[in-house]
Coordinates of C-alpha atoms in Angstrom, one line a residue:
M1 CA -30.4 -63.4 27.7
P2 CA -32.3 -61.5 30.1
A3 CA -33.0 -57.8 29.2
H4 CA -30.8 -56.6 32.3
A5 CA -27.9 -58.9 31.5
V6 CA -24.5 -57.6 30.4
G7 CA -23.6 -59.3 27.0
T8 CA -20.3 -60.5 25.9
G9 CA -20.4 -60.4 22.3
P10 CA -18.8 -57.9 19.8
L11 CA -21.7 -55.4 20.3
A12 CA -21.3 -55.5 24.1
V13 CA -17.5 -54.8 23.7
Y14 CA -18.3 -51.9 21.6
E15 CA -20.8 -50.4 24.0
E16 CA -18.4 -50.7 26.8
E17 CA -15.5 -49.1 24.7
S18 CA -18.0 -46.4 23.7
G19 CA -18.8 -45.7 27.3
I20 CA -15.3 -45.4 28.4
Q21 CA -14.7 -42.9 25.5
M22 CA -17.7 -40.8 26.3
K23 CA -16.6 -40.8 30.0
R24 CA -13.1 -39.5 28.7
E25 CA -14.6 -36.9 26.5
K26 CA -16.8 -35.8 29.3
T27 CA -13.7 -35.5 31.7
H28 CA -11.7 -33.5 29.0
F29 CA -15.0 -31.2 28.5
R30 CA -14.6 -30.4 32.2
H31 CA -10.8 -29.1 31.7
W32 CA -11.9 -26.8 28.7
P33 CA -12.9 -23.9 30.9
I34 CA -9.8 -24.1 32.6
L35 CA -7.8 -24.0 29.5
T36 CA -10.1 -21.2 28.2
V37 CA -9.3 -19.2 31.2
V38 CA -5.6 -19.7 30.7
C39 CA -5.8 -18.7 26.9
L40 CA -7.7 -15.6 27.7
I41 CA -5.4 -14.4 30.4
C42 CA -2.3 -15.1 27.9
L43 CA -4.0 -13.3 24.9
T44 CA -5.7 -10.3 26.4
P45 CA -2.6 -8.5 27.3
T46 CA -0.9 -9.4 24.2
L47 CA -3.9 -8.1 22.2
W48 CA -3.9 -4.7 24.1
A49 CA 0.0 -4.6 23.5
D50 CA -0.7 -4.3 19.9
N51 CA -2.5 -1.0 20.4
L52 CA -0.3 0.5 22.7
P53 CA 2.1 3.3 21.9
T54 CA 5.6 2.1 21.1
D55 CA 7.5 5.5 21.0
P56 CA 7.8 7.0 24.3
K57 CA 8.3 10.4 22.7
Q58 CA 4.9 10.1 20.8
G59 CA 2.9 13.3 21.1
S60 CA 5.8 15.5 22.4
R61 CA 6.2 17.4 19.2
T62 CA 4.8 21.1 19.0
I63 CA 2.2 21.9 16.4
S64 CA 2.5 25.1 14.5
P65 CA -0.1 27.6 15.3
A66 CA -0.4 28.5 11.4
L67 CA -2.0 24.8 11.3
A68 CA -5.1 25.8 13.6
A69 CA -8.4 26.5 11.9
S70 CA -10.7 28.3 14.5
V71 CA -14.3 27.1 15.1
P72 CA -15.8 30.4 13.8
A73 CA -13.6 29.9 10.6
A74 CA -14.7 26.3 10.2
M75 CA -18.2 27.2 10.6
A76 CA -18.3 29.9 8.1
G77 CA -16.3 27.6 5.5
L78 CA -18.9 24.7 6.0
K79 CA -21.7 27.1 5.6
A80 CA -20.3 28.6 2.4
K81 CA -18.9 25.0 1.3
S82 CA -15.6 26.4 0.8
I83 CA -13.8 23.8 2.9
F84 CA -13.9 20.0 3.4
L85 CA -14.2 19.3 7.1
I86 CA -12.6 15.8 7.4
D87 CA -13.5 13.8 10.7
I88 CA -10.7 11.2 11.1
R89 CA -12.1 9.1 14.1
L90 CA -13.1 5.6 13.4
P91 CA -16.5 5.0 11.6
A92 CA -18.2 3.7 14.8
E93 CA -17.1 7.0 16.7
F94 CA -18.5 8.9 13.7
E95 CA -21.7 7.3 13.8
Q96 CA -22.2 7.9 17.5
Y97 CA -22.1 11.7 16.9
R98 CA -20.6 14.1 14.2
I99 CA -20.8 17.6 12.6
P100 CA -23.4 17.8 10.0
G101 CA -21.7 18.1 6.5
S102 CA -18.4 16.5 7.9
L103 CA -16.9 13.6 5.8
N104 CA -15.6 10.4 7.6
I105 CA -12.5 9.5 5.9
A106 CA -9.4 7.6 7.4
P107 CA -6.1 9.7 6.8
H108 CA -4.6 7.1 4.5
A109 CA -7.7 7.1 2.3
V110 CA -7.9 10.9 2.1
K111 CA -4.8 10.9 -0.1
A112 CA -6.5 8.4 -2.7
K113 CA -9.3 11.2 -3.1
A114 CA -8.0 13.6 -5.5
F115 CA -11.2 15.6 -5.5
L116 CA -10.4 16.7 -2.0
K117 CA -7.6 18.9 -3.4
S118 CA -10.1 21.2 -4.8
K119 CA -10.8 23.0 -1.4
P120 CA -8.9 23.4 1.8
I121 CA -9.1 20.5 4.2
V122 CA -9.8 21.0 7.9
L123 CA -9.1 17.9 10.1
V124 CA -11.1 17.0 13.0
N125 CA -11.4 14.4 15.9
E126 CA -12.7 14.8 19.6
G127 CA -10.0 17.3 20.3
F128 CA -7.7 15.4 22.7
A129 CA -5.8 13.1 20.4
L130 CA -3.4 15.8 18.9
S131 CA -0.7 13.5 17.9
Q132 CA -3.1 11.7 15.5
L133 CA -4.1 15.0 14.1
A134 CA -0.5 16.1 13.6
A135 CA 0.6 12.8 12.0
A136 CA -2.2 13.1 9.6
C137 CA -1.4 16.7 8.7
D138 CA 2.3 15.6 7.9
A139 CA 1.1 12.8 5.8
L140 CA -1.2 14.8 3.8
N141 CA 1.3 17.7 3.2
Q142 CA 3.5 15.3 1.8
A143 CA 0.8 14.0 -0.5
G144 CA 0.3 17.6 -1.9
F145 CA -2.7 18.7 0.2
K146 CA -3.0 21.7 2.5
P147 CA -4.6 20.5 5.7
T148 CA -5.3 22.5 8.8
I149 CA -6.6 21.2 12.2
L150 CA -9.9 22.3 14.1
A151 CA -8.5 23.8 17.1
G152 CA -10.3 22.3 20.2
G153 CA -11.8 19.5 18.1
L154 CA -15.4 18.4 18.5
L155 CA -15.5 19.5 22.2
A156 CA -14.4 23.3 21.2
W157 CA -17.2 23.0 18.4
K158 CA -19.7 22.0 20.8
E159 CA -18.9 24.4 23.6
K160 CA -19.0 27.4 21.0
G161 CA -22.4 26.3 19.9
G162 CA -21.6 24.2 16.8
P163 CA -24.2 21.7 15.9
L164 CA -23.9 18.1 16.6
I165 CA -26.0 15.3 15.5
G166 CA -26.3 11.7 17.1
D167 CA -26.6 9.9 20.3
P168 CA -27.2 12.6 22.9
F169 CA -25.6 10.3 25.5
A170 CA -22.5 9.9 23.6
I171 CA -22.2 13.8 23.0
Q172 CA -22.6 14.4 26.6
R173 CA -19.4 12.1 27.0
L174 CA -17.5 13.8 24.5
S175 CA -15.2 15.2 27.2
V176 CA -13.9 11.8 28.7
A177 CA -10.5 10.8 27.7
T178 CA -9.8 6.9 28.1
P179 CA -6.5 5.9 30.1
Q180 CA -5.1 4.5 26.7
L181 CA -5.8 7.6 25.0
F182 CA -4.3 9.6 27.7
A183 CA -1.0 7.4 27.8
Q184 CA -0.9 7.8 23.9
E185 CA -0.8 11.5 24.4
A186 CA 1.6 11.5 27.2
G187 CA 4.2 14.3 26.8
C188 CA 2.2 16.5 24.4
V189 CA 3.4 20.1 25.1
H190 CA -0.3 21.3 24.3
H191 CA -1.9 19.4 27.1
L192 CA -2.4 21.0 30.4
I193 CA -2.8 18.2 33.1
I194 CA -4.4 19.2 36.3
N195 CA -4.2 16.7 39.3
A196 CA -7.3 17.6 41.2
S197 CA -7.0 14.6 43.7
D198 CA -7.9 14.9 47.3
P199 CA -4.5 15.8 49.0
K200 CA -5.0 12.9 51.6
G201 CA -5.6 10.5 48.6
P202 CA -3.2 9.0 46.0
A203 CA -1.3 11.6 44.3
G204 CA -1.8 11.9 40.7
S205 CA 1.6 13.6 40.0
A206 CA 3.2 10.3 41.1
H207 CA 2.0 8.8 37.9
L208 CA 2.5 11.9 35.8
P209 CA 5.2 14.2 37.1
S210 CA 4.1 17.1 34.7
A211 CA 0.6 17.2 36.1
K212 CA -0.2 20.4 38.1
T213 CA -1.7 19.9 41.5
M214 CA -4.7 22.1 42.1
R215 CA -7.8 21.5 44.5
L216 CA -10.8 22.3 42.6
M217 CA -13.6 20.5 44.0
D218 CA -15.6 22.9 46.3
N219 CA -12.9 25.3 46.0
P220 CA -13.8 28.7 44.1
K221 CA -10.3 29.8 44.7
G222 CA -8.9 26.8 42.8
A223 CA -11.1 27.6 39.8
A224 CA -9.8 31.2 39.9
Q225 CA -6.3 29.9 40.1
L226 CA -7.0 27.6 36.9
R227 CA -8.6 30.7 35.1
A228 CA -5.5 32.7 35.5
L229 CA -3.4 29.7 34.4
L230 CA -5.5 29.1 31.2
K231 CA -5.3 32.8 30.5
S232 CA -1.5 32.8 30.6
K233 CA -1.6 30.0 28.0
S234 CA -4.3 31.5 25.8
S235 CA -1.8 32.0 22.9
D236 CA -1.6 28.3 22.2
P237 CA -4.6 27.6 19.8
F238 CA -4.1 23.9 20.5
L239 CA -4.2 24.2 24.4
T240 CA -6.3 21.4 25.8
L241 CA -7.1 21.0 29.5
L242 CA -7.4 17.6 31.0
I243 CA -8.5 17.2 34.9
S244 CA -7.9 14.0 36.7
A245 CA -8.9 13.0 40.2
G246 CA -8.7 9.8 42.4
N247 CA -11.1 7.5 40.9
G248 CA -13.2 9.7 38.6
R249 CA -16.2 9.8 40.7
E250 CA -15.5 13.5 41.3
N251 CA -15.6 14.3 37.6
D252 CA -19.0 15.2 37.2
R253 CA -19.2 17.4 40.3
I254 CA -16.1 19.3 39.3
Q255 CA -17.4 19.8 35.7
R256 CA -20.5 21.4 37.2
Q257 CA -18.7 23.8 39.4
L258 CA -16.1 24.7 36.7
A259 CA -18.9 25.4 34.3
K260 CA -20.4 28.0 36.7
A261 CA -17.0 29.6 36.8
G262 CA -17.0 29.7 33.0
I263 CA -14.6 27.1 32.3
R264 CA -16.2 24.6 30.0
Q265 CA -13.9 23.3 27.5
V266 CA -12.3 20.5 29.7
Y267 CA -11.4 16.8 29.4
F268 CA -11.8 14.6 32.2
L269 CA -9.8 11.3 32.5
Q270 CA -12.0 8.3 32.8
G271 CA -11.8 6.5 36.1
G272 CA -9.2 8.9 37.4
W273 CA -5.8 8.1 38.5
E274 CA -6.9 4.7 39.8
A275 CA -8.0 3.6 36.0
Y276 CA -4.8 5.1 34.7
T277 CA -2.7 3.1 37.3
Q278 CA -4.5 0.0 36.5
F279 CA -3.8 0.5 32.7
N280 CA -0.1 1.1 33.3
N281 CA -0.1 -2.2 35.1
D282 CA -1.6 -4.1 32.4
R283 CA 0.8 -2.5 29.9
L284 CA 3.6 -3.7 32.2
L285 CA 2.1 -7.1 32.2
A286 CA 1.6 -7.2 28.5
G287 CA 5.4 -6.8 28.3
R288 CA 6.5 -9.6 30.4
P289 CA 7.3 -13.2 28.9
R290 CA 4.1 -15.3 28.2
E291 CA 5.4 -17.8 30.9
D292 CA 5.0 -14.9 33.4
R293 CA 1.6 -14.0 32.3
E294 CA 0.0 -17.5 32.5
V295 CA -2.2 -18.5 35.4
T296 CA -3.7 -21.9 35.8
T297 CA -6.7 -22.4 38.0
G298 CA -7.0 -25.6 40.0
A299 CA -9.0 -28.5 38.5
C300 CA -12.4 -29.4 40.0
K301 CA -12.3 -32.1 42.7
T302 CA -14.5 -34.6 40.9
C303 CA -12.2 -34.7 37.6
S304 CA -9.5 -36.8 39.2
Q305 CA -12.2 -39.2 40.6
E306 CA -13.9 -39.6 37.2
E307 CA -10.7 -40.2 35.4
N308 CA -10.2 -43.2 37.7

């Protein structure tokens, strides 16, 4: 039989069937990216939903001023080794930057370390996640500890001249609050939220009615108004100031101008109200039935031809 002829024996039949099988597998592989897209679209909001706050009143409690440890007192206690400064952030966050001499221990793990009862405990995180600190305090009190909270967190420590070690770029972004963190803290009575959006742009108060509208960029009168507002609330050791504008691009400029006006301990919403709106839209999507969240892209034009 010539080399180019097609055989008819068992081997030829096997080769023909193998070719058909390979063609089918090749066609199936072409569909895999489409299936992957569908899976990712379905799974991603579901994974996010696992980390979203489930209690709408979370963060609404008032923290007693008696639980506040001032930055100067914490500095003195740490220097004298008379306190344990416990940083309850995630290990990856702790590695980025931290207070020298602080310990990175999760709240649930603190209860298992009896030696920590030998000294007063001061809990700390970046400073904005007050609900996390309050919950940790409650749990440790029930376990026989006597914890307090570093008022103002790492941001206050930094602004009052306390040393931090770690990535300088991460330290510089210490004042940035993500939309998810902001949502988790919604309703906290200690947060002063300022909507600094352009009056002609989207109103942040539409997303958060409790936000106070105040034009701050290129407006010295706005900075003076903000100083007066902060002074009126100075009796609250856990007062935290967060400013948000349209899309967050104004944050750096507002921060520099407020620093010149003597207002330095400020958090900024990452991505502004636009990012917060997108986060809320994603959260609503995550709560919808799975069939409403599935999206199927069109198959490639050649797939049907190859199958034939």
